[in-house]
Coordinates of C-alpha atoms in Angstrom, one line a residue:
M1 CA 0.0 0.0 0.0
P2 CA 1.8 3.2 -1.1
D3 CA 2.6 6.4 0.8
R4 CA 1.6 5.1 4.3
P5 CA 4.0 4.6 7.2
N6 CA 4.3 1.0 8.4
A7 CA 2.0 -0.1 5.5
T8 CA -0.3 -3.0 6.2
R9 CA -0.9 -5.2 3.2
I10 CA -4.6 -5.5 2.3
P11 CA -5.6 -9.1 2.7
P12 CA -6.8 -10.9 -0.5
A13 CA -10.4 -11.8 -0.9
G14 CA -11.2 -15.1 0.9
R15 CA -13.8 -17.8 1.0
S16 CA -16.4 -18.6 3.7
S17 CA -15.8 -21.6 5.8
G18 CA -17.8 -23.2 8.6
S19 CA -19.7 -20.7 10.9
H20 CA -17.6 -17.8 9.8
P21 CA -19.4 -14.9 8.1
A22 CA -19.0 -14.9 4.3
P23 CA -15.9 -12.8 3.4
V24 CA -16.5 -9.3 2.1
D25 CA -14.2 -6.5 0.9
V26 CA -15.3 -3.8 3.4
V27 CA -16.9 -4.0 6.8
G28 CA -18.3 -0.7 8.1
L29 CA -19.4 0.2 11.6
G30 CA -21.0 3.6 12.2
L31 CA -23.8 6.0 11.3
N32 CA -26.8 5.8 9.1
A33 CA -29.6 8.4 8.9
M34 CA -32.7 9.3 7.1
D35 CA -32.7 12.8 5.7
Y36 CA -35.6 15.0 5.0
I37 CA -34.3 17.3 2.3
A38 CA -36.0 20.7 1.7
V39 CA -34.8 22.9 -1.2
V40 CA -35.5 26.6 -0.3
P41 CA -35.0 29.8 -2.3
H42 CA -32.9 31.3 0.5
F43 CA -32.1 30.5 4.1
P44 CA -35.2 31.2 6.3
V45 CA -35.5 34.6 8.0
P46 CA -36.5 34.3 11.6
G47 CA -40.2 35.1 12.2
R48 CA -41.1 34.8 8.4
K49 CA -42.4 32.0 6.2
T50 CA -40.3 30.5 3.4
G51 CA -41.7 28.3 0.7
I52 CA -40.2 24.9 -0.2
A53 CA -39.3 24.3 -3.8
D54 CA -38.7 20.6 -3.4
I55 CA -38.8 18.1 -0.6
R56 CA -37.9 14.5 -0.3
L57 CA -36.9 11.7 2.1
E58 CA -33.5 10.2 1.4
P59 CA -31.2 7.7 3.2
G60 CA -27.8 8.8 4.3
G61 CA -25.3 8.6 7.2
Q62 CA -21.5 8.5 7.1
V63 CA -20.6 4.9 7.0
A64 CA -23.8 3.6 5.4
T65 CA -23.3 6.1 2.5
A66 CA -19.6 5.2 2.1
L67 CA -20.5 1.5 1.9
T68 CA -23.1 2.3 -0.8
V69 CA -20.3 3.8 -2.9
C70 CA -18.3 0.7 -2.5
A71 CA -21.2 -1.5 -3.4
R72 CA -22.0 0.5 -6.6
M73 CA -18.3 0.1 -7.5
G74 CA -18.7 -3.6 -7.3
L75 CA -17.3 -4.4 -3.9
R76 CA -18.8 -6.7 -1.4
T77 CA -19.8 -4.9 1.8
R78 CA -21.2 -5.5 5.3
Y79 CA -22.8 -2.8 7.5
I80 CA -22.9 -2.8 11.3
G81 CA -25.0 -0.2 13.0
S82 CA -28.3 0.5 14.7
V83 CA -31.7 1.7 13.5
G84 CA -34.9 2.3 15.5
S85 CA -38.0 0.1 15.3
D86 CA -39.8 2.7 13.3
E87 CA -40.7 3.1 9.6
L88 CA -37.5 5.1 9.0
G89 CA -35.5 2.2 10.3
R90 CA -37.2 -0.2 7.9
I91 CA -36.6 2.2 5.0
Q92 CA -33.0 2.5 5.9
I93 CA -32.4 -1.3 6.0
D94 CA -34.3 -1.7 2.7
S95 CA -32.1 1.0 1.1
L96 CA -29.0 -0.9 2.1
K97 CA -30.3 -4.3 1.0
Q98 CA -31.2 -2.8 -2.4
E99 CA -27.5 -1.9 -2.9
G100 CA -26.5 -5.5 -2.1
I101 CA -25.0 -4.5 1.3
D102 CA -25.1 -7.3 4.0
T103 CA -27.4 -6.0 6.8
A104 CA -27.5 -9.2 8.9
H105 CA -25.7 -7.3 11.7
V106 CA -27.9 -4.3 11.8
R107 CA -29.3 -3.9 15.3
I108 CA -33.0 -2.8 15.6
V109 CA -33.6 -1.0 18.8
G110 CA -37.2 -1.4 20.1
R111 CA -39.3 1.6 21.0
T112 CA -36.7 4.0 19.6
A113 CA -36.7 6.4 16.7
S114 CA -34.1 6.1 14.0
Q115 CA -31.5 8.9 13.4
L116 CA -33.0 11.6 11.2
A117 CA -31.9 15.0 9.9
F118 CA -33.7 18.0 8.4
I119 CA -31.5 19.4 5.7
L120 CA -32.1 22.8 4.1
I121 CA -30.6 23.3 0.6
E122 CA -30.3 26.8 -0.8
E123 CA -31.5 26.6 -4.4
G124 CA -28.9 27.4 -7.0
I125 CA -26.1 27.1 -4.4
G126 CA -26.3 23.5 -3.2
E127 CA -24.8 24.1 0.3
R128 CA -26.7 22.6 3.1
T129 CA -27.7 23.4 6.7
I130 CA -28.4 20.3 8.8
L131 CA -30.5 19.8 11.9
W132 CA -30.3 16.3 13.3
H133 CA -31.3 14.1 16.1
R134 CA -29.9 10.7 17.3
D135 CA -31.2 8.8 20.3
E136 CA -28.4 7.6 22.5
R137 CA -30.0 4.2 22.6
L138 CA -28.8 3.7 19.0
T139 CA -25.2 3.6 20.2
F140 CA -23.9 0.1 19.2
P141 CA -22.9 -1.8 22.3
P142 CA -19.3 -3.3 22.1
G143 CA -20.6 -6.4 23.8
E144 CA -22.7 -7.2 20.7
L145 CA -19.8 -7.1 18.3
S146 CA -18.4 -10.3 16.8
R147 CA -14.6 -10.5 16.2
R148 CA -15.3 -12.9 13.3
T149 CA -17.6 -10.3 11.7
I150 CA -15.1 -7.5 12.0
G151 CA -12.4 -9.8 10.6
S152 CA -14.6 -10.9 7.7
G153 CA -13.5 -7.9 5.6
R154 CA -10.3 -6.9 3.8
L155 CA -10.7 -3.4 5.2
L156 CA -12.6 -1.8 8.1
H157 CA -14.3 1.6 7.8
L158 CA -15.3 3.6 10.9
D159 CA -16.6 7.1 11.8
G160 CA -16.0 6.9 15.5
R161 CA -19.6 7.6 16.6
D162 CA -20.1 4.3 18.3
S163 CA -17.0 5.1 20.3
E164 CA -16.4 2.0 22.4
A165 CA -17.5 -0.4 19.7
A166 CA -15.4 1.4 17.2
L167 CA -12.3 1.2 19.5
R168 CA -12.8 -2.5 20.1
S169 CA -13.3 -3.1 16.4
A170 CA -10.1 -1.2 15.5
Q171 CA -8.1 -3.1 18.1
W172 CA -9.2 -6.4 16.6
A173 CA -8.6 -5.2 13.1
R174 CA -5.1 -3.9 14.0
E175 CA -4.2 -7.3 15.6
D176 CA -5.4 -9.1 12.6
G177 CA -3.6 -6.9 10.1
I178 CA -6.7 -5.4 8.5
P179 CA -6.3 -1.8 7.4
I180 CA -8.6 0.8 9.0
V181 CA -10.0 3.9 7.4
I182 CA -11.8 6.5 9.5
D183 CA -14.1 9.4 8.6
I184 CA -13.8 11.6 11.7
D185 CA -15.7 14.8 12.1
K186 CA -16.0 15.1 15.9
V187 CA -14.3 14.3 19.2
Y188 CA -17.0 12.0 20.6
D189 CA -15.3 11.2 24.0
K190 CA -12.0 10.3 25.5
T191 CA -11.7 7.2 23.3
T192 CA -11.4 9.3 20.1
T193 CA -7.7 9.9 20.5
E194 CA -7.0 6.3 21.3
L195 CA -9.0 5.2 18.3
L196 CA -7.1 7.5 15.9
A197 CA -3.8 6.0 17.1
L198 CA -5.0 2.7 15.6
V199 CA -6.2 3.7 12.1
D200 CA -4.2 3.5 8.9
Y201 CA -6.0 6.3 7.0
L202 CA -7.1 9.2 9.0
I203 CA -9.3 11.4 6.8
A204 CA -10.8 14.2 8.8
A205 CA -13.4 16.9 8.3
E206 CA -12.0 20.5 8.2
E207 CA -13.7 21.6 11.3
F208 CA -12.6 18.6 13.3
A209 CA -9.0 19.0 12.2
S210 CA -8.9 22.7 13.2
E211 CA -10.5 22.1 16.6
F212 CA -8.4 19.0 17.3
T213 CA -5.0 20.5 16.4
G214 CA -5.6 24.2 17.1
F215 CA -4.4 25.1 13.6
E216 CA -6.7 27.1 11.2
S217 CA -4.6 26.3 8.1
P218 CA -5.5 22.9 6.7
E219 CA -1.9 22.3 5.7
D220 CA -0.7 23.0 9.3
A221 CA -3.6 20.9 10.7
A222 CA -2.8 18.0 8.4
L223 CA 0.9 18.1 9.3
A224 CA -0.1 18.2 13.0
L225 CA -2.3 15.1 12.6
A226 CA 0.4 13.3 10.8
E227 CA 2.9 14.1 13.5
R228 CA 0.6 13.0 16.3
F229 CA -0.5 9.8 14.5
P230 CA 2.6 8.7 12.6
Q231 CA 1.1 5.3 11.8
A232 CA -1.6 6.8 9.6
A233 CA -1.8 8.6 6.3
A234 CA -3.5 11.9 7.3
G235 CA -5.8 14.0 5.2
I236 CA -8.4 16.7 5.5
T237 CA -11.4 17.1 3.2
L238 CA -12.2 20.7 2.3
G239 CA -15.4 20.5 0.1
R240 CA -15.1 22.8 -3.0
A241 CA -11.5 23.6 -2.0
G242 CA -10.5 19.9 -2.5
A243 CA -8.4 18.2 0.2
V244 CA -5.0 18.3 1.9
F245 CA -3.0 15.0 2.5
V246 CA 0.4 14.6 4.0
L247 CA 2.4 12.8 1.3
D248 CA 6.1 12.2 1.4
G249 CA 6.3 14.3 4.6
K250 CA 4.7 17.4 3.0
A251 CA 1.2 18.8 3.0
E252 CA -0.1 18.5 -0.6
R253 CA -3.3 20.0 -1.9
S254 CA -5.6 18.2 -4.3
N255 CA -8.4 19.6 -6.4
A256 CA -12.1 19.0 -6.4
W257 CA -13.9 18.8 -9.8
N258 CA -16.1 21.3 -11.6
V259 CA -19.8 20.4 -11.6
E260 CA -23.1 22.1 -11.3
V261 CA -23.7 21.6 -7.6
R262 CA -27.2 20.9 -6.5
D263 CA -26.6 19.3 -3.1
T264 CA -23.4 18.7 -1.1
T265 CA -25.1 16.4 1.4
G266 CA -23.0 13.3 1.8
A267 CA -20.1 14.4 -0.4
G268 CA -17.5 13.7 2.2
D269 CA -19.0 10.2 2.9
V270 CA -18.8 9.5 -0.9
F271 CA -15.2 10.7 -1.0
H272 CA -14.4 8.1 1.7
G273 CA -16.2 5.3 -0.1
A274 CA -14.4 6.1 -3.3
F275 CA -11.1 6.4 -1.5
I276 CA -11.6 2.9 0.0
F277 CA -12.3 1.5 -3.5
G278 CA -9.0 2.9 -4.8
L279 CA -7.1 1.4 -1.8
L280 CA -8.6 -2.0 -2.5
Q281 CA -7.6 -1.7 -6.2
G282 CA -4.0 -1.1 -5.0
W283 CA -3.8 2.3 -6.7
D284 CA -1.2 4.9 -5.9
I285 CA -2.6 7.2 -3.2
R286 CA -2.6 10.3 -5.5
R287 CA -4.7 8.5 -8.1
T288 CA -7.0 7.3 -5.3
I289 CA -7.5 10.8 -4.0
R290 CA -8.2 12.2 -7.5
F291 CA -10.7 9.4 -8.1
A292 CA -12.4 10.1 -4.8
H293 CA -12.7 13.8 -5.6
A294 CA -14.4 13.0 -9.0
T295 CA -16.8 10.6 -7.4
A296 CA -17.8 13.1 -4.7
A297 CA -18.3 15.8 -7.3
M298 CA -20.6 13.6 -9.4
K299 CA -22.8 12.9 -6.4
C300 CA -23.3 16.7 -5.8
R301 CA -25.2 17.0 -9.1
M302 CA -28.3 15.4 -7.5
L303 CA -30.3 15.8 -4.3
G304 CA -29.6 13.4 -1.5
A305 CA -26.6 11.7 0.0
R306 CA -26.8 8.6 -2.2
T307 CA -29.0 9.4 -5.2
G308 CA -26.2 10.7 -7.4
I309 CA -23.6 8.2 -6.5
P310 CA -22.1 6.9 -9.8
N311 CA -20.8 3.5 -10.7
L312 CA -17.2 2.8 -11.8
A313 CA -17.8 3.2 -15.5
E314 CA -19.5 6.5 -15.0
V315 CA -16.6 7.9 -12.9
E316 CA -14.1 6.8 -15.4
A317 CA -16.0 8.5 -18.3
F318 CA -16.4 11.7 -16.2
M319 CA -12.7 11.8 -15.5
K320 CA -11.9 11.7 -19.2
T321 CA -14.1 14.7 -20.0
G322 CA -14.5 16.7 -16.8
R323 CA -12.3 19.5 -15.4
E324 CA -10.7 19.9 -12.0
R325 CA -11.2 23.1 -10.1
E326 CA -8.4 25.5 -9.7
N327 CA -7.9 26.2 -5.9

């Protein structure tokens, strides 16, 4: 695996045996959500009414969306997470099954509402404002994890939200030589730092990186993350401004792609899913980052976290004709 300190070889695809879960390419543990998306002409003014141009209900969530990208690219995927025992939970599970994602390890929490978000999209701009709610009972208990299930993938993807379960999963994966990618956007509790010390690819949201390191400059923040967690390849996603990764000891900018943006919801999640696909193809990390940018850009052309996710052939065609942004 290129450009990563102490590189861990990605295990080859295997075969199921006995009572072990069938092998997959990616196991993901983390968030899913149902998003109520409302397109408005402008951000609402307090005390006034604002009409809605379009409204819809779409599935999302960091890890669930990243796995959807992997599935559409042809990878075998397994999702571990929690939903409530409501209609939204049923819709979420059905959405994952329709993508071919293994949902056998999804936990349904009785008498609990699934995670949901209300997302306002400014028409013609595409940037979103998110209001969300998650019941703490949806937190995945570490005692319900199976080491065999975590070890059934060639790669483990986390977001850190189910903090104790994420930490235990990462410890097992590390011991078993399974690479770990994390999409981190918040310090959830005291285990976050311990978790980051176990991952192989630390790809953070800009706000998290700034708050965690104390540096406003993405380049400085990325270098600080790389110094603190030298076992990992460190990067920061920056939306329209692309990303910064520490490569060969230097902070290196990469460009997003030019598209007509309708909705940025889930773009970072899609970036992570496409990044994982590139890793599992054995691509050079710069090629992987460029591919992830292109995939995320294509998603932004449609409403919803997952609606616009392309397949591999579509991304390859887009990269031949599209243009990268100049940062």
